[in-house]
Coordinates of C-alpha atoms (C1' of nucleotides) in Angstrom, one line a residue:
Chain A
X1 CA 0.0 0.0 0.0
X2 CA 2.8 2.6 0.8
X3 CA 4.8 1.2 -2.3
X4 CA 1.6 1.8 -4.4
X5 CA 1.8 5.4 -3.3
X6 CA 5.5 6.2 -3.9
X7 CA 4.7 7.3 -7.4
X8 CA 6.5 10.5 -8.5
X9 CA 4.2 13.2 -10.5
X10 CA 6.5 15.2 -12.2
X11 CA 5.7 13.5 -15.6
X12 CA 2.5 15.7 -16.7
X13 CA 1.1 12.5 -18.3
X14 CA 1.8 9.7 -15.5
X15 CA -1.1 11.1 -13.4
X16 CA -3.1 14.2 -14.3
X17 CA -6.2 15.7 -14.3
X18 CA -8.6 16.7 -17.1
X19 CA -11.6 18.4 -18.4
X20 CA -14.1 17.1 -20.9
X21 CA -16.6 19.4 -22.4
X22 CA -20.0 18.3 -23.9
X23 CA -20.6 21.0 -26.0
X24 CA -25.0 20.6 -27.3
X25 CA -26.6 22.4 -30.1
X26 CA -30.0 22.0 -31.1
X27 CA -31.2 22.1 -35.5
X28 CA -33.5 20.6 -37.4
X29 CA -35.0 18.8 -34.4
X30 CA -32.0 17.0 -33.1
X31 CA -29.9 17.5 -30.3
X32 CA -26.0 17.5 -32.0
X33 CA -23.0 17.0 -30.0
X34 CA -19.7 18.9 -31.3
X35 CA -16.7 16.5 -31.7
X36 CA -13.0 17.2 -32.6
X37 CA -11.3 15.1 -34.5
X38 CA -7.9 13.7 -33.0
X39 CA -4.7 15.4 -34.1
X40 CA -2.2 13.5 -32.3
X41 CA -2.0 9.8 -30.7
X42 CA -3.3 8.1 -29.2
X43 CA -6.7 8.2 -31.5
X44 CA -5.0 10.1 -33.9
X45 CA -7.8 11.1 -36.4
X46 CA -10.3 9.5 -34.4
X47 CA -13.5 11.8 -33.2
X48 CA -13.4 12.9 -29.3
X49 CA -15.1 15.1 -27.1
X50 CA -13.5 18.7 -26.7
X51 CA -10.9 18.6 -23.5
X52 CA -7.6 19.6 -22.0
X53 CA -5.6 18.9 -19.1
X54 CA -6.5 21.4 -16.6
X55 CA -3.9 24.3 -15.9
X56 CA -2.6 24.4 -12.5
X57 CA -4.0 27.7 -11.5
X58 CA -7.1 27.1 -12.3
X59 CA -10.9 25.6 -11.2
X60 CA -12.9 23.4 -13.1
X61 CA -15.4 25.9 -14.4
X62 CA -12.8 28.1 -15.5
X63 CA -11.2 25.4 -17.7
X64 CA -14.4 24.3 -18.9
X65 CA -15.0 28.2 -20.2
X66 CA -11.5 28.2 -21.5
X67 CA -12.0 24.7 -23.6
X68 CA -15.3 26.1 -24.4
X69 CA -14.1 29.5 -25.6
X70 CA -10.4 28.1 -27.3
X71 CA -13.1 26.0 -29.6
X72 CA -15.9 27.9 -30.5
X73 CA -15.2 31.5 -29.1
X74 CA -18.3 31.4 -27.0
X75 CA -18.5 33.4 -23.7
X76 CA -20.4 33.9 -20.7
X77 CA -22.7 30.6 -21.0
X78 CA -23.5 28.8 -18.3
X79 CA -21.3 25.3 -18.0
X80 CA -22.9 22.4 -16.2
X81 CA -21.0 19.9 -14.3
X82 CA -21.9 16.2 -15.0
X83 CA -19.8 12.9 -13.8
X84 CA -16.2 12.4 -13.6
X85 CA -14.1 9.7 -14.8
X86 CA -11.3 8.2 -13.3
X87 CA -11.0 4.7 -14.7
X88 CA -7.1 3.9 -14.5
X89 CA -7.4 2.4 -17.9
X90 CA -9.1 4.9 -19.2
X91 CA -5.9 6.3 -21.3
X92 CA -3.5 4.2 -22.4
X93 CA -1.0 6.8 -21.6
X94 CA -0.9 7.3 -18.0
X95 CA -3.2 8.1 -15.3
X96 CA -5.7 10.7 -16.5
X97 CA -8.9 11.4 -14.3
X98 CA -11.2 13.3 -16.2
X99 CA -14.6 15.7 -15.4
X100 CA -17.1 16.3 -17.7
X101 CA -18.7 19.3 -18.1
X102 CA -21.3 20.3 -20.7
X103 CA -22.8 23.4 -22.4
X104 CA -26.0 24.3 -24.3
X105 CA -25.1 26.4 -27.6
X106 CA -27.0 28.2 -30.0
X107 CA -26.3 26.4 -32.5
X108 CA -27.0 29.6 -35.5
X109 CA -24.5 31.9 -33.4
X110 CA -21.8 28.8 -35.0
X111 CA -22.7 28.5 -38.5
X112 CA -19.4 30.5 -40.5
X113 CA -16.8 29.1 -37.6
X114 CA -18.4 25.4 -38.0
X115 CA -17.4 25.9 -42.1
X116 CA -14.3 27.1 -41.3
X117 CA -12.9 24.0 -39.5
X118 CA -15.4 21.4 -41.0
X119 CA -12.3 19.3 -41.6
X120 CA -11.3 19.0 -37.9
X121 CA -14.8 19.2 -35.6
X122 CA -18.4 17.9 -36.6
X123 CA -21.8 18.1 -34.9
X124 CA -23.3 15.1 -34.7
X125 CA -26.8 13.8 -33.5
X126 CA -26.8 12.7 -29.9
X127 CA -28.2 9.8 -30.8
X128 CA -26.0 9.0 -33.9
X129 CA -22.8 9.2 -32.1
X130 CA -20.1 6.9 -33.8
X131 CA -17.5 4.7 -31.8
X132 CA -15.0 7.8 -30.1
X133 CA -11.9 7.8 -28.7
X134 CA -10.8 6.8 -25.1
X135 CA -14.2 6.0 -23.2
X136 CA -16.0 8.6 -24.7
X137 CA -19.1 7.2 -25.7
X138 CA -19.5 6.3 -21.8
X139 CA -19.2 9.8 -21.2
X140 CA -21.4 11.4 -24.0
X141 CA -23.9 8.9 -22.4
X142 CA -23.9 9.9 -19.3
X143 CA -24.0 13.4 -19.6
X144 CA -26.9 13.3 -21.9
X145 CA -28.4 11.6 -19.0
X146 CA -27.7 14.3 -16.6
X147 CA -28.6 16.8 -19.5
X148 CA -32.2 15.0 -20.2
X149 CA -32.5 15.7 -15.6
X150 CA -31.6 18.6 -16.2
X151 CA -34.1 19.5 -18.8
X152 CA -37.1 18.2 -16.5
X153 CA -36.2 20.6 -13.7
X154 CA -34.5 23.7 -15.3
X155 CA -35.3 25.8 -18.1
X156 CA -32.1 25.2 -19.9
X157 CA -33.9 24.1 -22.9
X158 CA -33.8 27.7 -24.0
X159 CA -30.2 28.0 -24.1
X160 CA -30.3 25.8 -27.3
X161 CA -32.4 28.0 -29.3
X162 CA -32.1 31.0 -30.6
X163 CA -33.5 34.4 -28.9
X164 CA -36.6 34.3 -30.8
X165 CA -38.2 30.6 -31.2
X166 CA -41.3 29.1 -31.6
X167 CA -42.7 26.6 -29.4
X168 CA -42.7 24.0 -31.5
X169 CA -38.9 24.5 -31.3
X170 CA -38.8 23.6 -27.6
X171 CA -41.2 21.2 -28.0
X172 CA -38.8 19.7 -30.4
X173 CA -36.0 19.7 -28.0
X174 CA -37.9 17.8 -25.5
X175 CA -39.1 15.1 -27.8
X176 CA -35.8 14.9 -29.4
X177 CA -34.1 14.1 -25.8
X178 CA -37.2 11.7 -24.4
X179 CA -37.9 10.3 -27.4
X180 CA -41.1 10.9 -27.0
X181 CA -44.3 12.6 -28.2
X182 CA -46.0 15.4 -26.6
X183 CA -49.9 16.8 -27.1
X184 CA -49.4 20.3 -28.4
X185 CA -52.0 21.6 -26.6
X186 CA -50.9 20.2 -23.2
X187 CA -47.4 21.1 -23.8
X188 CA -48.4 24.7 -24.0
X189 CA -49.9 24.3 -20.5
X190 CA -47.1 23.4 -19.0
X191 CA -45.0 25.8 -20.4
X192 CA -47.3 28.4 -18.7
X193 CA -45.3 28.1 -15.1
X194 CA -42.0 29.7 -17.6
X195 CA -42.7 33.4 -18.2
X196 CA -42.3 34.0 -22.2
X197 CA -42.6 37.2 -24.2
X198 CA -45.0 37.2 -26.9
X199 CA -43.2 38.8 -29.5
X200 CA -45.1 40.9 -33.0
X201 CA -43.4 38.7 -35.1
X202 CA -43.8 35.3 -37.0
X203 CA -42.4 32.6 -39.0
X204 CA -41.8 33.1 -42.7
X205 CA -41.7 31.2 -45.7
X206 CA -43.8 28.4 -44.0
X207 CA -46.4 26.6 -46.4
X208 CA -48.6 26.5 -43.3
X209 CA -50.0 28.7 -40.8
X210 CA -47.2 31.0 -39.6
X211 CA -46.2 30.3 -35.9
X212 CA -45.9 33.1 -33.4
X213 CA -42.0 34.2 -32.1
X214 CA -41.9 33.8 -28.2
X215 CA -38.7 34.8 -26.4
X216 CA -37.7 33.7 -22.5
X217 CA -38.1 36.8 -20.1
X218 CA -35.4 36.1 -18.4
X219 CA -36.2 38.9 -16.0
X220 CA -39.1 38.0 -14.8
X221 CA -37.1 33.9 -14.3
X222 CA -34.6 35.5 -12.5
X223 CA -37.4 36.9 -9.8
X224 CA -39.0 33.8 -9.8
X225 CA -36.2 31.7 -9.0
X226 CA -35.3 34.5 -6.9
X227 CA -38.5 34.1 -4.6
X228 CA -38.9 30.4 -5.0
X229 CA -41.8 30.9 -7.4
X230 CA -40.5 28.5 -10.2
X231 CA -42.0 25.3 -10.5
X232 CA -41.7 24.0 -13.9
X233 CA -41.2 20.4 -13.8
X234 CA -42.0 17.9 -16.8
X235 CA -43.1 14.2 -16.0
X236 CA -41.7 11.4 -18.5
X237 CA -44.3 8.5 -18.9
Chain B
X1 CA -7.5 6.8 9.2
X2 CA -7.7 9.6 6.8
X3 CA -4.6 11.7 5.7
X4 CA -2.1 10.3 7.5
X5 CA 0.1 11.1 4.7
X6 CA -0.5 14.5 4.1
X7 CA 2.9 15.7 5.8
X8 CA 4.2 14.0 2.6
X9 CA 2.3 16.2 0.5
X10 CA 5.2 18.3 -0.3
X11 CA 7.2 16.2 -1.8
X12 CA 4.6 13.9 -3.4
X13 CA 1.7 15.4 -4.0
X14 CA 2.2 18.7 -5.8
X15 CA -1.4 17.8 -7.7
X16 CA -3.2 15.1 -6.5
X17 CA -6.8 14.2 -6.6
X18 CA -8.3 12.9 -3.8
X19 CA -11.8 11.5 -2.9
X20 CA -14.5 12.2 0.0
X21 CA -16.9 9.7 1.2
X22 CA -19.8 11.5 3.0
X23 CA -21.3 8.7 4.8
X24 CA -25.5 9.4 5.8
X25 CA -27.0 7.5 8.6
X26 CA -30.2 8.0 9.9
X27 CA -31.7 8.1 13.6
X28 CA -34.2 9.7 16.2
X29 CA -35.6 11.7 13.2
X30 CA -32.1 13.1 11.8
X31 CA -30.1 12.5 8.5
X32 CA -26.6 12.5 10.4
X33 CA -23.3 12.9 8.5
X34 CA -19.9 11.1 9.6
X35 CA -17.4 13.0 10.3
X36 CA -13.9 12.4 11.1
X37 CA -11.5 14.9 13.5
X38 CA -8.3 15.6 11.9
X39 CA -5.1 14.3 13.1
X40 CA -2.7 16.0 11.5
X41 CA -2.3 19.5 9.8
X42 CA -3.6 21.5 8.0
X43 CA -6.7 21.2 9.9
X44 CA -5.5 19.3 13.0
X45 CA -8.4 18.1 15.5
X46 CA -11.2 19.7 13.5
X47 CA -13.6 17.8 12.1
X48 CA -14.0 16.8 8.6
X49 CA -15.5 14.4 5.7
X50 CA -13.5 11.5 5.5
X51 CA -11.1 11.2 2.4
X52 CA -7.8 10.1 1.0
X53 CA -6.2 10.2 -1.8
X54 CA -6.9 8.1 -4.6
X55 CA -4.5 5.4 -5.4
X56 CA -2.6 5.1 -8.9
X57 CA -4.8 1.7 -9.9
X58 CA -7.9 2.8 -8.6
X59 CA -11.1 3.6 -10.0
X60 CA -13.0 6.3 -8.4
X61 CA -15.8 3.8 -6.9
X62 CA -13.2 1.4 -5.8
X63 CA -11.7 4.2 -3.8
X64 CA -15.0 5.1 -2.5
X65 CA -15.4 1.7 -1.1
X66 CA -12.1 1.2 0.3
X67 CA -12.9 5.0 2.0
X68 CA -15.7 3.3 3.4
X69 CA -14.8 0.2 4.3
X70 CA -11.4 1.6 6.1
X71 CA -13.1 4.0 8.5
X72 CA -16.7 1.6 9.3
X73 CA -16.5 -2.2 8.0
X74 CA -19.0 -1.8 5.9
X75 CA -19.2 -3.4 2.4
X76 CA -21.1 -4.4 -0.7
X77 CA -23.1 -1.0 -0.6
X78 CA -24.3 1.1 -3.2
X79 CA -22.1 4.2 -3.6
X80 CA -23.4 7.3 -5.6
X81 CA -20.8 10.1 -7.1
X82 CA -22.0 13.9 -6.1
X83 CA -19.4 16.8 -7.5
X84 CA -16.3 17.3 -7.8
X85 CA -13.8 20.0 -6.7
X86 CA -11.1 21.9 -7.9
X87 CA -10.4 25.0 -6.7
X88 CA -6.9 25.9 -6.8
X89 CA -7.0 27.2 -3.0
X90 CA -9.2 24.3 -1.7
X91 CA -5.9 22.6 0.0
X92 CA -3.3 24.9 1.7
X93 CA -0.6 22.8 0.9
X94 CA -0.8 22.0 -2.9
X95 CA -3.5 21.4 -5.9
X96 CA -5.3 18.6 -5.1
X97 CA -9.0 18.3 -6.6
X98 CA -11.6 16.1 -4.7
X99 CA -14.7 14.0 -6.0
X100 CA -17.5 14.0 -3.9
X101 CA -18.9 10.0 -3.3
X102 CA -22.1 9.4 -0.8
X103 CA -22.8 6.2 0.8
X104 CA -26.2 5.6 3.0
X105 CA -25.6 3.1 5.6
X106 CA -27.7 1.8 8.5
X107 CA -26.5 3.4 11.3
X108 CA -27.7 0.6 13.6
X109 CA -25.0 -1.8 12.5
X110 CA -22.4 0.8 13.4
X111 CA -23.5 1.6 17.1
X112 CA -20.6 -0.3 18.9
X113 CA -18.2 0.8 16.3
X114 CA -19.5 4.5 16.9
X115 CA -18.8 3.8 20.5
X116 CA -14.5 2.8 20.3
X117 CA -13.9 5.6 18.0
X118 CA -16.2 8.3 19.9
X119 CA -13.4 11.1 20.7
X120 CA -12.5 10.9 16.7
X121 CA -15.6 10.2 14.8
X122 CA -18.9 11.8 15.4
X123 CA -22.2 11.6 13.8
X124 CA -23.6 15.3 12.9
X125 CA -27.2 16.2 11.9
X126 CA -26.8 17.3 8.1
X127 CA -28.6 20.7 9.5
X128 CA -26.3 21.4 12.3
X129 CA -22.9 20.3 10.9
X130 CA -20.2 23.1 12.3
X131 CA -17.5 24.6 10.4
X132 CA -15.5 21.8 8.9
X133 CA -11.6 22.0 7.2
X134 CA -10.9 22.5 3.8
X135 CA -14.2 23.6 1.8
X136 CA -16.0 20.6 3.2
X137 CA -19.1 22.7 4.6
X138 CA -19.8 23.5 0.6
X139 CA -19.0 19.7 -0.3
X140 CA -22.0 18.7 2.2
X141 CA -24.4 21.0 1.3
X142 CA -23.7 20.1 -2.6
X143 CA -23.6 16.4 -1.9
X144 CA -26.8 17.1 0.5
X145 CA -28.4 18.7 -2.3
X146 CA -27.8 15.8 -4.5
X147 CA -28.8 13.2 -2.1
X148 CA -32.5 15.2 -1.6
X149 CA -32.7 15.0 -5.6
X150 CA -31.9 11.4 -5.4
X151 CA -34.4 10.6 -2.5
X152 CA -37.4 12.2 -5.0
X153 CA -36.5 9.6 -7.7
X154 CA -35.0 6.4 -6.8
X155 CA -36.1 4.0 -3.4
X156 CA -32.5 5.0 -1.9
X157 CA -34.1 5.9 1.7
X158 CA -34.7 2.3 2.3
X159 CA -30.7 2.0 2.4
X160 CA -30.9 4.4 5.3
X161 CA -33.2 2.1 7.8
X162 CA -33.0 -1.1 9.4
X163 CA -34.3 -4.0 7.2
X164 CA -37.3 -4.2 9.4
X165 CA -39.1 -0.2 9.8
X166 CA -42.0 1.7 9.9
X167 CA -43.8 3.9 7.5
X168 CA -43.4 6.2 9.9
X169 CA -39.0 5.9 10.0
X170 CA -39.6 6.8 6.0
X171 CA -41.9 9.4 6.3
X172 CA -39.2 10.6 8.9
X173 CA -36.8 10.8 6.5
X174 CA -38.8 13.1 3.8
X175 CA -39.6 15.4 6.3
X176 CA -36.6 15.9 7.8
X177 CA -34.5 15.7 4.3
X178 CA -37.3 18.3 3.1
X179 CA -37.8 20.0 6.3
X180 CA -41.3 19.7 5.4
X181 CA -44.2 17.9 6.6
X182 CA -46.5 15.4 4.7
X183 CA -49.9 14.4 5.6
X184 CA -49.4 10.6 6.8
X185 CA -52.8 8.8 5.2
X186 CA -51.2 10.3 1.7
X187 CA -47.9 9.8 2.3
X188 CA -48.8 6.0 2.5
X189 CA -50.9 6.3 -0.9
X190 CA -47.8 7.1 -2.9
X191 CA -45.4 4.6 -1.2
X192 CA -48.3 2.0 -2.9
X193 CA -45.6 2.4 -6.2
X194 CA -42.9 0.8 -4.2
X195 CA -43.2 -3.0 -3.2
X196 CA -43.3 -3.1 0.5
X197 CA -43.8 -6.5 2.2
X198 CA -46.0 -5.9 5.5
X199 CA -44.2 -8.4 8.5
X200 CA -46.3 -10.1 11.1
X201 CA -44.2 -8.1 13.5
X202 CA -44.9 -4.7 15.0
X203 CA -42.9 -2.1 17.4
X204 CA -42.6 -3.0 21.2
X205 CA -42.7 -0.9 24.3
X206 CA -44.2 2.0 22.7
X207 CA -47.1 4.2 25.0
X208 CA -49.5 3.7 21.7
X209 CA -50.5 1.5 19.3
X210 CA -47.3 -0.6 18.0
X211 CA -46.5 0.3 14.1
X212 CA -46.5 -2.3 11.7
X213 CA -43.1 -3.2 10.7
X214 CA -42.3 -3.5 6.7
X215 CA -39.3 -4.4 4.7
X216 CA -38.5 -3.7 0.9
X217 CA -39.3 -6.5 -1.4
X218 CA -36.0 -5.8 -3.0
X219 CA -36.9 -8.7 -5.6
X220 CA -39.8 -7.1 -6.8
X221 CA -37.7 -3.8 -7.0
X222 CA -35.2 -4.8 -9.2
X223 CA -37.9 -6.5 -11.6
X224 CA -39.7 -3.7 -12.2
X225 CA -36.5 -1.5 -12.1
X226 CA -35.6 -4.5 -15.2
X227 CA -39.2 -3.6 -17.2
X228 CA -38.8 0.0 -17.0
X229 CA -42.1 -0.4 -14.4
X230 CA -41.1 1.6 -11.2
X231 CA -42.1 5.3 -11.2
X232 CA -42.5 6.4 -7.6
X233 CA -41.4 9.9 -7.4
X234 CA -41.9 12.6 -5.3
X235 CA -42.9 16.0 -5.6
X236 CA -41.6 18.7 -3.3
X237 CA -44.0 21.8 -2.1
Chain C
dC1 C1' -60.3 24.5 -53.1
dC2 C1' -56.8 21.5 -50.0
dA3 C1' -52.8 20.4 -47.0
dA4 C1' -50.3 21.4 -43.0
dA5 C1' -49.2 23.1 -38.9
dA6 C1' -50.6 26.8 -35.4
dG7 C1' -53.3 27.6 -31.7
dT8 C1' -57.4 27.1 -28.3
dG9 C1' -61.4 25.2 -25.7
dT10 C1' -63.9 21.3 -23.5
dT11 C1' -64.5 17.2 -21.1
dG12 C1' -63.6 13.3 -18.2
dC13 C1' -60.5 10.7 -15.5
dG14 C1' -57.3 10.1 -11.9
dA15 C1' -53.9 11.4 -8.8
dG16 C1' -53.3 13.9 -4.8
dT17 C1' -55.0 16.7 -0.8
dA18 C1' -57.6 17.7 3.3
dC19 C1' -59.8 15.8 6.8
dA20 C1' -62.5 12.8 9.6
dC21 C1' -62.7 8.8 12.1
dC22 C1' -61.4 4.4 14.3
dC23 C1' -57.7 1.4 16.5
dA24 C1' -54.2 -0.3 19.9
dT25 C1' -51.2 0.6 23.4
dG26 C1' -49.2 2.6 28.1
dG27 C1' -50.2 4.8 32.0
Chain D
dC1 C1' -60.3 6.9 31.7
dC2 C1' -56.9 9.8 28.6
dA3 C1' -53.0 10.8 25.5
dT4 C1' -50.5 9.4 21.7
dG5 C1' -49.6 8.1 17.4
dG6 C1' -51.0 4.1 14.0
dG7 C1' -53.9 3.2 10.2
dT8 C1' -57.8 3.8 6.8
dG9 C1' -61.8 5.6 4.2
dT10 C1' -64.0 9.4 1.7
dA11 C1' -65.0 13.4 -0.7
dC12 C1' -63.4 17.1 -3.2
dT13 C1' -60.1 19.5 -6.2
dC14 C1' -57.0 20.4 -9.4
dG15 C1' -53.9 18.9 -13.0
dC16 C1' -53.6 16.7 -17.0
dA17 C1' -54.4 13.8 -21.0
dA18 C1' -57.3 13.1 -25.0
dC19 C1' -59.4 15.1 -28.5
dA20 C1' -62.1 18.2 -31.3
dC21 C1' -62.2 22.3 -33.5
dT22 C1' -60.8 26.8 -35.5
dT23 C1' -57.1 29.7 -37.8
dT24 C1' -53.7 31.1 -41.1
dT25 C1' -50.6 30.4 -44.4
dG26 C1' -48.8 28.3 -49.3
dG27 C1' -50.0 26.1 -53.3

DNA sequence: CCAAAAGTGTTGCGAGTACACCCATGG
DNA sequence: CCATGGGTGTACTCGCAACACTTTTGG
């Protein structure tokens, strides 16, 4: 036991600690996951969640931000913190214990960046994920999962769509993530414990009836939240 | 017990990653937390969550267990991972980031153990823990937090109680986890999702009439666990 | 006109709440 | 006898699911 622990540290690689973000953007009524692919070994050229070892001045949401921001030059978004990872097999290099973190991302706000590197990163549906490197697909799992608990509780759905968004669109989200149908009409009930701004504006260029533009008040959240007054909750099944 | 090798941290551990085991038992009404008094610096003789570091071939949950079975005995339980830690200043004496693991344990099976190690342990009501080392006051209330959520989902309070209990000892624990009461007749009426088995037995030498004791048909559980047929859960105000 | 999706109102069932009442024990 | 908490039945309410129906656009 006190052998085991007689390791030395001061290779970076033989025992270090990382930081995994899930980065989630929402189009065309799926839930995507952003993956880099590999540029060195091991998994050279293989896709992989975003993630770096962390620096040693810093805490865990500030690398996640920094990972976050080095890829996609997104700031000020709020990072959630999902499971951590410490298999010791887990890289075949060394020791490397690793959190996961995850953020939601409007997807539009990416478009001309995700052109410019469409060689190197690629959204891809949650639920279409290929075989990743390291134990990544444990991880993309999981966090989904706390995503999707998430989601029931909190109204983070909204950070995946843009400013102005139908409800359709958020109803999309959630059946997209349950996999799993919702009554129009009833989802619009529940959606009246979130306070949204009905905006003068529609859809356009729909071969249908146009639907109505809705944006979250995000004031009138923060006060509720403030004065324990939110109570949105969604029941699966 | 805990960091008896933290005077090596110096030399050894310039970033390390440890783990804390918050260990819940339950009695007289209270959700108690373990705690541990320090016996060396930083932090000498005040109490905190127990912990060590996390050994080079060690999975996180295997370090959780061995936490737990070092400091009470106890084996073969179900061990759930809260958050994890980071800050750079979290440890006086180096970087050294901390995952947060919870066990729920029966605190009856631990009363003569409780009893040899009574001037170093010490069981603490969750809502009258004092000021701990480290940042561990902000590592109970998170893992607290995420304990509460668990208890609204899964049947983890049973863990918590003798194999034989009362409705009453469960409704004991919502309230006091909640710090809220529920009326008892409906209380019962959603517990009619989880498969109790009523025993021919009931509480002695109490001044009114004996409650009927119960214990979990764990069998049952895990089958409708396996067909996707459990859905107690439980709503909060 | 039709197709398609937006958006709303109504009804009926069921879960959950409030509350009343009876039961068993010790003192 | 009382006090205390165990245990159960009932009636009412409110949320929610199902579903029908109207509205607005493009073609």
């Amino acid at each position: 036991m006190e052998n085991k622990r007689d390791h030395k540290l001061d290779n970076f690689f033989s025992y270090s600690f990382s930081l995994d973000c899930l980065i989630f953007g929402f189009q065309d009524g799926k839930i995507n996951l952003l993956l880099v692919k590999r540029e060195s070994e091991p998994f050279k050229d293989q896709w992989a969640i975003p993630g770096d070892l962390i620096y040693p001045d810093e805490d865990l949401p500030n690398a996640a931000s920094r990972i976050l921001k080095d890829l996609t030059s997104i700031e000020g978004i709020d990072l959630h913190q999902a499971q951590t990872f410490g298999n010791p097999a887990r890289h075949p290099q060394g020791r490397v214990i690793t959190s996961a973190y995850f953020a939601l991302v409007r997807m539009d706000d990416l478009q001309e960046y995700a052109r410019s590197w469409s060689d190197r990163i690629q959204w891809m549906p949650i639920y279409s994920i290929p075989r990743l490197s390291f134990d990544h697909n444990e991880i993309a799992i999981s966090t989904f999962e706390v995503l999707k608990q998430k989601l029931t509780i909190y109204p983070i759905a909204f950070d995946l769509l843009p400013e102005k968004f139908t409800i359709n669109n958020l109803q999309e989200i959630y059946e997209y993530a349950f996999q799993q149908d919702w009554d129009k009409a009833n989802f619009r009930k529940k959606l009246k414990k979130i306070p949204l701004i009905k905006l003068n504006e529609k859809q356009k260029n729909v071969k249908h009836r146009p639907a109505s533009l809705f944006k979250l008040d995000s004031e009138q959240l923060s006060k509720m939240i403030k004065r324990e007054d939110y109570s949105f909750s969604l029941k699966i099944n």
